[in-house]
PDB file of C-alpha atoms in Angstrom:
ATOM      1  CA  UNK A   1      35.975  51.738 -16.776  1.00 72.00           C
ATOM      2  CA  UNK A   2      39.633  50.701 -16.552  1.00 81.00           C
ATOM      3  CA  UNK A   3      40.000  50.277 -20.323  1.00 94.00           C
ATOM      4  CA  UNK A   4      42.136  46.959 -20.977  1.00 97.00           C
ATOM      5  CA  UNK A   5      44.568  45.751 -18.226  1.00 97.00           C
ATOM      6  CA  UNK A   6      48.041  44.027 -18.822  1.00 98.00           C
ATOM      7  CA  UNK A   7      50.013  42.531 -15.804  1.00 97.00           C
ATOM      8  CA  UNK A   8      52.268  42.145 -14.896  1.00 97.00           C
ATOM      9  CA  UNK A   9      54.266  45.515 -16.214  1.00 97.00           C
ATOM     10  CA  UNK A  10      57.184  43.884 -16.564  1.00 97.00           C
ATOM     11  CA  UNK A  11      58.589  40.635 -16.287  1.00 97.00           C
ATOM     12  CA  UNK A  12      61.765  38.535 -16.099  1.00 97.00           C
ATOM     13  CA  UNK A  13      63.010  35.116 -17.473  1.00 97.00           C
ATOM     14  CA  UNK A  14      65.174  32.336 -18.096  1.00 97.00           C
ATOM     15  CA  UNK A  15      65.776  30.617 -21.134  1.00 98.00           C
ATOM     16  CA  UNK A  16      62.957  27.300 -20.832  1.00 97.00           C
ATOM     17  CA  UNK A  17      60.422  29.151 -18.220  1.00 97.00           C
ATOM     18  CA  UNK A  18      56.862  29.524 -18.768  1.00 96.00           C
ATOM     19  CA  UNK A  19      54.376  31.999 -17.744  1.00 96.00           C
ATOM     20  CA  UNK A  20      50.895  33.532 -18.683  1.00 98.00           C
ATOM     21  CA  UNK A  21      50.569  37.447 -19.475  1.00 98.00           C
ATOM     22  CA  UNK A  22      47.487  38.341 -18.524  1.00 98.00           C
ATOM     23  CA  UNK A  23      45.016  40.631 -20.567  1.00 98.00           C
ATOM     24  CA  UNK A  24      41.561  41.916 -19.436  1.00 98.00           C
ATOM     25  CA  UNK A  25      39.065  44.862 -20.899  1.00 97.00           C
ATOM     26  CA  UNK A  26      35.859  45.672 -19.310  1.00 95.00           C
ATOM     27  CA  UNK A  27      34.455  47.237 -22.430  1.00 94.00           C
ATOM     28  CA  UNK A  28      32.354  44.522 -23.359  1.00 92.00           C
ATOM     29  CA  UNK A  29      34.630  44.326 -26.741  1.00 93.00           C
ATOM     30  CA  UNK A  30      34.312  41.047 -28.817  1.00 93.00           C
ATOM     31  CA  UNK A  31      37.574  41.395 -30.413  1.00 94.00           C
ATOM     32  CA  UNK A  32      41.213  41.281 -28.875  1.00 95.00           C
ATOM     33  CA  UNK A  33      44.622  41.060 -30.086  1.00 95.00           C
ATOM     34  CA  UNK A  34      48.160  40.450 -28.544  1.00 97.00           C
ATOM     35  CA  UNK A  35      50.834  42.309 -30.394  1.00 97.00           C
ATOM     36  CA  UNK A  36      54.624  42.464 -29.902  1.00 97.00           C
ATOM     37  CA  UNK A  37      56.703  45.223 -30.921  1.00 96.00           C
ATOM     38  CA  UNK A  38      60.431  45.558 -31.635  1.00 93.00           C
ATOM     39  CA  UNK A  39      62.865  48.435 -32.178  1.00 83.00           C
ATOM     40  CA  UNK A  40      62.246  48.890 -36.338  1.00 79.00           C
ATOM     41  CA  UNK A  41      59.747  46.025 -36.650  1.00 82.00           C
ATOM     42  CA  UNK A  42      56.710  47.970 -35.752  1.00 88.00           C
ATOM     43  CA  UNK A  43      53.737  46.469 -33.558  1.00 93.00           C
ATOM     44  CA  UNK A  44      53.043  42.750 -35.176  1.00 94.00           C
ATOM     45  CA  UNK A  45      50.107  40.114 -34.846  1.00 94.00           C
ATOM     46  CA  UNK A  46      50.554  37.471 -32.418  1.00 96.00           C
ATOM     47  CA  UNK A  47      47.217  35.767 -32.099  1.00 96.00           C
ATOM     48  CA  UNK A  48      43.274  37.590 -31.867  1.00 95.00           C
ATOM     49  CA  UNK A  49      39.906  36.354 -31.097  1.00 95.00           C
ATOM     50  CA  UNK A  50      36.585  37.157 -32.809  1.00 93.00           C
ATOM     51  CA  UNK A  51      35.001  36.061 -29.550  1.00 93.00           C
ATOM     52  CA  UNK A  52      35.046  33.800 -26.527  1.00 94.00           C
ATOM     53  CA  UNK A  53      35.845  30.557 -27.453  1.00 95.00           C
ATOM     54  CA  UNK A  54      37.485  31.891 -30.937  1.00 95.00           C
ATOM     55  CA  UNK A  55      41.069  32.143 -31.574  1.00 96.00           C
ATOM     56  CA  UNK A  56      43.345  32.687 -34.570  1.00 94.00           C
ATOM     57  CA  UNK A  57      46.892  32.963 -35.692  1.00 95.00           C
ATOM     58  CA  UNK A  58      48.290  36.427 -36.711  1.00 93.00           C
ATOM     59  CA  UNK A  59      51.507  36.853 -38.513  1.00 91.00           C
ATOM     60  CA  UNK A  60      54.067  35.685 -35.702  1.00 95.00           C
ATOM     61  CA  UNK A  61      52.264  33.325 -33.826  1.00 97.00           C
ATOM     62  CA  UNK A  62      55.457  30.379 -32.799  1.00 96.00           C
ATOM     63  CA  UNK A  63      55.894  29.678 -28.819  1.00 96.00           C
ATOM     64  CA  UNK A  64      52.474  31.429 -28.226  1.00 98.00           C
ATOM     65  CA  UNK A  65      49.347  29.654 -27.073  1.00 97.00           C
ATOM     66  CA  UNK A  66      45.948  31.686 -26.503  1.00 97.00           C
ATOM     67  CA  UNK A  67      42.696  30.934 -25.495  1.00 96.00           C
ATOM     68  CA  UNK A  68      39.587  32.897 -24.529  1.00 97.00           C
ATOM     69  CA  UNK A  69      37.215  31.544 -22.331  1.00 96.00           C
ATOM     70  CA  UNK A  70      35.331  34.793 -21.476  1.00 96.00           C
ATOM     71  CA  UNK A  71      34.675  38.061 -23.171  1.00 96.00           C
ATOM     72  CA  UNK A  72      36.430  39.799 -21.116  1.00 97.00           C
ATOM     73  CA  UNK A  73      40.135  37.519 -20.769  1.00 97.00           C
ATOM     74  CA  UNK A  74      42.547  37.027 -23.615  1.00 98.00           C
ATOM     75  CA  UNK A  75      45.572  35.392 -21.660  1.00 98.00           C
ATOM     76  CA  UNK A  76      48.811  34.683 -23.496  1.00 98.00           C
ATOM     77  CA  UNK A  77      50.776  31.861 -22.451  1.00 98.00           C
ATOM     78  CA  UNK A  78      54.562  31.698 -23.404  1.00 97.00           C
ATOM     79  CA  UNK A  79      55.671  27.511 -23.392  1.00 92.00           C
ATOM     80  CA  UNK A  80      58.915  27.586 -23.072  1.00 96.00           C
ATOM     81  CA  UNK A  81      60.588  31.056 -23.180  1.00 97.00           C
ATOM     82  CA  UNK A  82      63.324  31.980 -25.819  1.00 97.00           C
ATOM     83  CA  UNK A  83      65.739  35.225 -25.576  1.00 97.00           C
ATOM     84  CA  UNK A  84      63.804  35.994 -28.773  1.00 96.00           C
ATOM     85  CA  UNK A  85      61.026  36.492 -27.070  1.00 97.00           C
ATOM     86  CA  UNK A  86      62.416  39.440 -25.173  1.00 97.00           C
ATOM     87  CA  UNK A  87      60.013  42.716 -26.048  1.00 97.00           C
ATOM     88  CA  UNK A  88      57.012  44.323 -25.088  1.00 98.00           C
ATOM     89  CA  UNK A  89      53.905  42.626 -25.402  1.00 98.00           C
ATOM     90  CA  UNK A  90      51.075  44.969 -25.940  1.00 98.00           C
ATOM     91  CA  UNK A  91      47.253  43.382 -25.661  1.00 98.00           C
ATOM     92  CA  UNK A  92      44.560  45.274 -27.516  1.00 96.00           C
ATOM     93  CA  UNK A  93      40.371  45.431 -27.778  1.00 95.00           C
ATOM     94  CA  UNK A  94      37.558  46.979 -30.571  1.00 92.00           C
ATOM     95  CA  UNK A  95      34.209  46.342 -31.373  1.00 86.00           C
ATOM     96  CA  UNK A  96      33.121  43.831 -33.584  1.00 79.00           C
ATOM     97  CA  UNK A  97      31.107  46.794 -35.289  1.00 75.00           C
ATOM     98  CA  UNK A  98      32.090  50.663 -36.193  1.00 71.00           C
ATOM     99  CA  UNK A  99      35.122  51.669 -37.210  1.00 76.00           C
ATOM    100  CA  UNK A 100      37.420  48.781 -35.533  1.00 81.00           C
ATOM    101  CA  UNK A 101      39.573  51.501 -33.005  1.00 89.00           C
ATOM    102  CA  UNK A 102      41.900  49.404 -30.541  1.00 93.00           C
ATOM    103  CA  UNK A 103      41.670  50.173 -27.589  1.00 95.00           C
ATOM    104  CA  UNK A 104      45.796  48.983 -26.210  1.00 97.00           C
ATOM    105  CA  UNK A 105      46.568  47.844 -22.500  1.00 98.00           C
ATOM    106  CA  UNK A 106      49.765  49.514 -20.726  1.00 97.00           C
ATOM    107  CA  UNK A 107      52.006  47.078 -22.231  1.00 97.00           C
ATOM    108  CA  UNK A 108      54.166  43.980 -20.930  1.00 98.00           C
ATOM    109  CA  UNK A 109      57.955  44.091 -20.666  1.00 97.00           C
ATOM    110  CA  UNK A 110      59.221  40.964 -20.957  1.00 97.00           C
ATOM    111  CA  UNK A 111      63.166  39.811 -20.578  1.00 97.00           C
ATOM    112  CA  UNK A 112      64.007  36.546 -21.507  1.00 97.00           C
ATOM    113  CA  UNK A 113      67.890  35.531 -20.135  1.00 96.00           C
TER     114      UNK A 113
ATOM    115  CA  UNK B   1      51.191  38.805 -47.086  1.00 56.00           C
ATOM    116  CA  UNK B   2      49.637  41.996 -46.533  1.00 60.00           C
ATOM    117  CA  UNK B   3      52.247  44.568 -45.500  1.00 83.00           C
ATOM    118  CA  UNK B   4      52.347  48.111 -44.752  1.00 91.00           C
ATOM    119  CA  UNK B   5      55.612  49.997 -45.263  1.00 94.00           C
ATOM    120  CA  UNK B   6      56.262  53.379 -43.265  1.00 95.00           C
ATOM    121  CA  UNK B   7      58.761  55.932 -43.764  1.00 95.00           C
ATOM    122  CA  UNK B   8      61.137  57.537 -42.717  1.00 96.00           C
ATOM    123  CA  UNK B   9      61.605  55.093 -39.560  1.00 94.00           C
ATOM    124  CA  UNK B  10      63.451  58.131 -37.712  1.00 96.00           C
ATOM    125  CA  UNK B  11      62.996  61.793 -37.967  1.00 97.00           C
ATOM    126  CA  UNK B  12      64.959  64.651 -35.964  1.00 97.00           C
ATOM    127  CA  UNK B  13      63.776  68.096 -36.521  1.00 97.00           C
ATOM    128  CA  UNK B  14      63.793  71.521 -34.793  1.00 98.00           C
ATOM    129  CA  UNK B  15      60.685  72.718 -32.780  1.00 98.00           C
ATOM    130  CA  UNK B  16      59.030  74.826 -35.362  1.00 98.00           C
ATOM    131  CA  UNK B  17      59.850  72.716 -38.354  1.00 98.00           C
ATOM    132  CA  UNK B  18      57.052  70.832 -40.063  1.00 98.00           C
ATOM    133  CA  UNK B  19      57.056  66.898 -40.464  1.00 98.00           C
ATOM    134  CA  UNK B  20      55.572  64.463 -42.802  1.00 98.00           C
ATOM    135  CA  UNK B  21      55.135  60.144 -42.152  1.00 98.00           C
ATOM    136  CA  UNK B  22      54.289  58.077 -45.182  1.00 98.00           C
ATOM    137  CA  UNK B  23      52.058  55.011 -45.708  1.00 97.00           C
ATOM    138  CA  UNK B  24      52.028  52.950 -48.184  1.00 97.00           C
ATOM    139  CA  UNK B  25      50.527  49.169 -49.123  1.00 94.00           C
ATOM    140  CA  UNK B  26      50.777  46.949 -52.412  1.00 90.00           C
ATOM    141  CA  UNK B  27      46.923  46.284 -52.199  1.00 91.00           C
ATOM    142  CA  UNK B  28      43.823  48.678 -51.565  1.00 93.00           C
ATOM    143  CA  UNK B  29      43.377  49.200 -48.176  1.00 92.00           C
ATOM    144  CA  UNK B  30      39.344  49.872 -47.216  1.00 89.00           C
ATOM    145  CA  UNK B  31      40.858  51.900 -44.208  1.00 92.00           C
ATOM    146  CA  UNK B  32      43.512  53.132 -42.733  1.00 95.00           C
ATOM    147  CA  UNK B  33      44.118  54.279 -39.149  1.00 96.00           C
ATOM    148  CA  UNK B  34      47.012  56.342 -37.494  1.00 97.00           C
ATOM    149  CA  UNK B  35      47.790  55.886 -34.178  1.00 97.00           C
ATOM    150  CA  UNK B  36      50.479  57.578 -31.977  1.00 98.00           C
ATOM    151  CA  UNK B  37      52.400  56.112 -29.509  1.00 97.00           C
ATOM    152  CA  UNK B  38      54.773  58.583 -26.686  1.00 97.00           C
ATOM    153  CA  UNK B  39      57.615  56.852 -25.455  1.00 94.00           C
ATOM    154  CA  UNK B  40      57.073  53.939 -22.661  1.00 93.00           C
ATOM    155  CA  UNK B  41      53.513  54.072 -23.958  1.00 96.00           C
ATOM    156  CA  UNK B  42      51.135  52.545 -26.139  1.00 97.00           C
ATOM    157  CA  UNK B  43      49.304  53.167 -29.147  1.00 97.00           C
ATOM    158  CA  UNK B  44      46.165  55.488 -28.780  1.00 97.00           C
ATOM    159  CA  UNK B  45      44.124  55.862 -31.899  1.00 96.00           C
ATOM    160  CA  UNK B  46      44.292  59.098 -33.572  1.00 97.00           C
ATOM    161  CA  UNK B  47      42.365  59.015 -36.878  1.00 96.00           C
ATOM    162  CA  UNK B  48      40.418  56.530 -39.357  1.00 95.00           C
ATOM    163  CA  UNK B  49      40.549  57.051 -42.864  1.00 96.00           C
ATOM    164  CA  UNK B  50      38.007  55.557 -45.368  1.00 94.00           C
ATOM    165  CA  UNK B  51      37.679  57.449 -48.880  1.00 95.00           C
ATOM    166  CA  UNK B  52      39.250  57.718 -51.714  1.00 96.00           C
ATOM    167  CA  UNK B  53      41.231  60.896 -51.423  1.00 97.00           C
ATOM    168  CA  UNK B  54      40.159  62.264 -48.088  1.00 97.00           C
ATOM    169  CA  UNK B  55      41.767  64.637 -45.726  1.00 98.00           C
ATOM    170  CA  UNK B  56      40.927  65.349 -42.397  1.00 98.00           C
ATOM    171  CA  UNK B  57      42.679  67.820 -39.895  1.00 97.00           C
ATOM    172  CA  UNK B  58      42.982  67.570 -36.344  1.00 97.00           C
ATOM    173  CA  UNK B  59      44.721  70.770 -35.077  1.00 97.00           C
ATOM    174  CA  UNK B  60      48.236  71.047 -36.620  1.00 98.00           C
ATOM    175  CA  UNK B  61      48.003  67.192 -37.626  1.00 98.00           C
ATOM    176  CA  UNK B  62      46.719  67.030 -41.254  1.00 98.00           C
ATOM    177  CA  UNK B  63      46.201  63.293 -42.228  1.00 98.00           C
ATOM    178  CA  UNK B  64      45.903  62.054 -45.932  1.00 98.00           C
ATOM    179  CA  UNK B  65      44.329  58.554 -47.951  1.00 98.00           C
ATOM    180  CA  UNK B  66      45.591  58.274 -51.555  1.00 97.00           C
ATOM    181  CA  UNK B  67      43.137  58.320 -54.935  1.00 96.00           C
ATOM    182  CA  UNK B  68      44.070  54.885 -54.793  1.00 95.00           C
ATOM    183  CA  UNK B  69      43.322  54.005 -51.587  1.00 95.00           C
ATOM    184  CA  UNK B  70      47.273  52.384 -51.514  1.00 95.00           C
ATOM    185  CA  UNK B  71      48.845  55.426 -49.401  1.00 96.00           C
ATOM    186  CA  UNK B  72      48.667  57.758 -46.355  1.00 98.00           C
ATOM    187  CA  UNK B  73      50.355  60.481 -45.211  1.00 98.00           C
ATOM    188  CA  UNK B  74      50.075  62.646 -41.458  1.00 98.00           C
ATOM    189  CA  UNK B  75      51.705  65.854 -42.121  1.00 98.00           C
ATOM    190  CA  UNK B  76      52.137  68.113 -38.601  1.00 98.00           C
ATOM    191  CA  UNK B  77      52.553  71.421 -38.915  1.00 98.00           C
ATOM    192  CA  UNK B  78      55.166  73.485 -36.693  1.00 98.00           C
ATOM    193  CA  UNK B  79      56.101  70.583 -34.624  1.00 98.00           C
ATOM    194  CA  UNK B  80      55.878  70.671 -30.516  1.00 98.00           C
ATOM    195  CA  UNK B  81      58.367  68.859 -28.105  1.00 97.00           C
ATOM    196  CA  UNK B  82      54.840  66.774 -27.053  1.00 97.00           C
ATOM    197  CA  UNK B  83      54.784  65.675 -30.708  1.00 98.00           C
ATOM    198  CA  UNK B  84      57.366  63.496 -30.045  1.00 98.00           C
ATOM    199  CA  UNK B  85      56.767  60.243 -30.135  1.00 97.00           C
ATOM    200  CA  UNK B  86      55.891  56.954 -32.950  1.00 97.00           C
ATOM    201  CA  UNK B  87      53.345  57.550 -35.519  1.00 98.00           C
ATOM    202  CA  UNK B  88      52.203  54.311 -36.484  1.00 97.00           C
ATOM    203  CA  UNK B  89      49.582  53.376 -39.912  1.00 96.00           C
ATOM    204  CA  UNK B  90      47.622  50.798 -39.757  1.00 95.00           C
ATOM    205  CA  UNK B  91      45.412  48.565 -42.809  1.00 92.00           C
ATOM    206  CA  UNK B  92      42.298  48.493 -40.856  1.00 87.00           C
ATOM    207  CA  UNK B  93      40.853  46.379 -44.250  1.00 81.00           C
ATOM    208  CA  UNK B  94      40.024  43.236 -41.689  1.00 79.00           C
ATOM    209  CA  UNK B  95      36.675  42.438 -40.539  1.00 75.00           C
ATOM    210  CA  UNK B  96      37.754  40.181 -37.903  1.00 76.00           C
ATOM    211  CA  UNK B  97      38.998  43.015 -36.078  1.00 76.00           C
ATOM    212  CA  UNK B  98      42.921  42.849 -37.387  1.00 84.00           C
ATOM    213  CA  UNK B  99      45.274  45.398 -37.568  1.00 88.00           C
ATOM    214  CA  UNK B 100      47.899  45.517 -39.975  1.00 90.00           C
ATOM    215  CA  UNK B 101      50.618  47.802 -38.663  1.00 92.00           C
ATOM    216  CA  UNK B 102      53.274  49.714 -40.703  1.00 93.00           C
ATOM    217  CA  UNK B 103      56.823  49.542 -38.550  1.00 93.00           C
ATOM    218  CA  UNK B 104      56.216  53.393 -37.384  1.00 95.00           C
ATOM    219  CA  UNK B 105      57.873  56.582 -37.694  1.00 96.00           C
ATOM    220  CA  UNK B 106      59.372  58.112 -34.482  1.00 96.00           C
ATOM    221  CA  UNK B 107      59.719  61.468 -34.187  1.00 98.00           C
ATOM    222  CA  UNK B 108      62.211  63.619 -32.369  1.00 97.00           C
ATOM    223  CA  UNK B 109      61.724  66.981 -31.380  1.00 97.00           C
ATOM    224  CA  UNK B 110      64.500  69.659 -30.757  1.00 95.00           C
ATOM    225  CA  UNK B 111      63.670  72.799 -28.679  1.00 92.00           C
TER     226      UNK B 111
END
């Protein structure tokens, strides 16, 4: 199994661009999360899903769109990028069951100019 | 909303030394997880709390829930230059699979 798999590793943008990070876990987990994390801010909720089809907002959830058309995708599409998007971007899996361990992808580094 | 405060948010010490992280949350958490992250990585789960006053030990890493259920601590005894890195708690309380993370505590090791 390769566990959960971010690309690309790092990333480059201008101010107004868009692009998709792309998430995928062959675990057969139901749940995923995308996370960002900043020097002293910690790792914080951007949006999860329950499921396919089933998405919800986490705690900083502005100029991010998700969707999740399969188990196994969770992609995370950035509009129109802003420099305060600049950070890593970590995506994450568990079980819908047990004790709710995430399983985190490689990471995302993401630059916004 | 819920939030999870960590502290310190830095700590230098000398190999040898012991070092403590503390958790703590303004409601009562049904869980709480530690995870550790080495720098340039990413968070791998360490440990999952879940009663009221439990401790569980993991080599030198001794983790802690509160009476209360409203802190945590992970105490590591005689640190190692590959226990550097950021401990992070997490409120696992969320059954739709949410993790409420505290900002971490990043530790630097001295040899």
């Amino acid at each position: 199994n390769a566990g959960v798999t971010q690309t690309p590793k790092f990333q480059v943008l201008k101010t107004g661009q868009s692009m998709t990070l792309q998430c995928a876990q062959d675990m057969n987990h139901e749940y995923m999360s995308w996370y960002r994390q900043d020097p002293g801010m910690g790792l914080r909720l951007i949006h999860y899903s329950v499921g396919a089809g089933i998405t919800d907002q986490g705690e900083v959830p502005n100029g991010y769109n998700v969707s999740r058309s399969t188990t196994e995708d969770f992609p995370l599409r950035l509009l129109s990028a802003a420099p305060s998007q600049t950070s890593v971007y970590f995506c994450a899996s568990s079980y819908s069951t047990g004790k709710n361990i995430q399983y985190f992808g490689a990471g995302t580094r993401l630059s916004v100019l | 909303g819920q939030q999870v405060m960590q502290i310190p948010q830095y700590q230098h010490v000398q190999e040898g030394e012991d070092f403590t992280t503390y958790c703590n949350s303004s409601t009562t958490l049904s869980n709480i997880q530690w995870y550790k992250q080495r720098p340039g990585g990413h968070p791998v789960f360490l440990i999952q709390l879940v009663k009221s006053g439990e401790v569980k030990k993991q080599k030198r890493l001794t983790f802690q829930f509160g009476e209360a259920k409203k802190n945590s601590s992970l105490h590591i005894t005689a640190t190692q230059t590959t226990d550097v890195g950021t401990y992070f708690c997490a409120d696992g309380s969320s059954n739709t699979g949410k993790l409420i993370f505290g900002q971490g505590t990043t530790l630097q090791v001295k040899p």
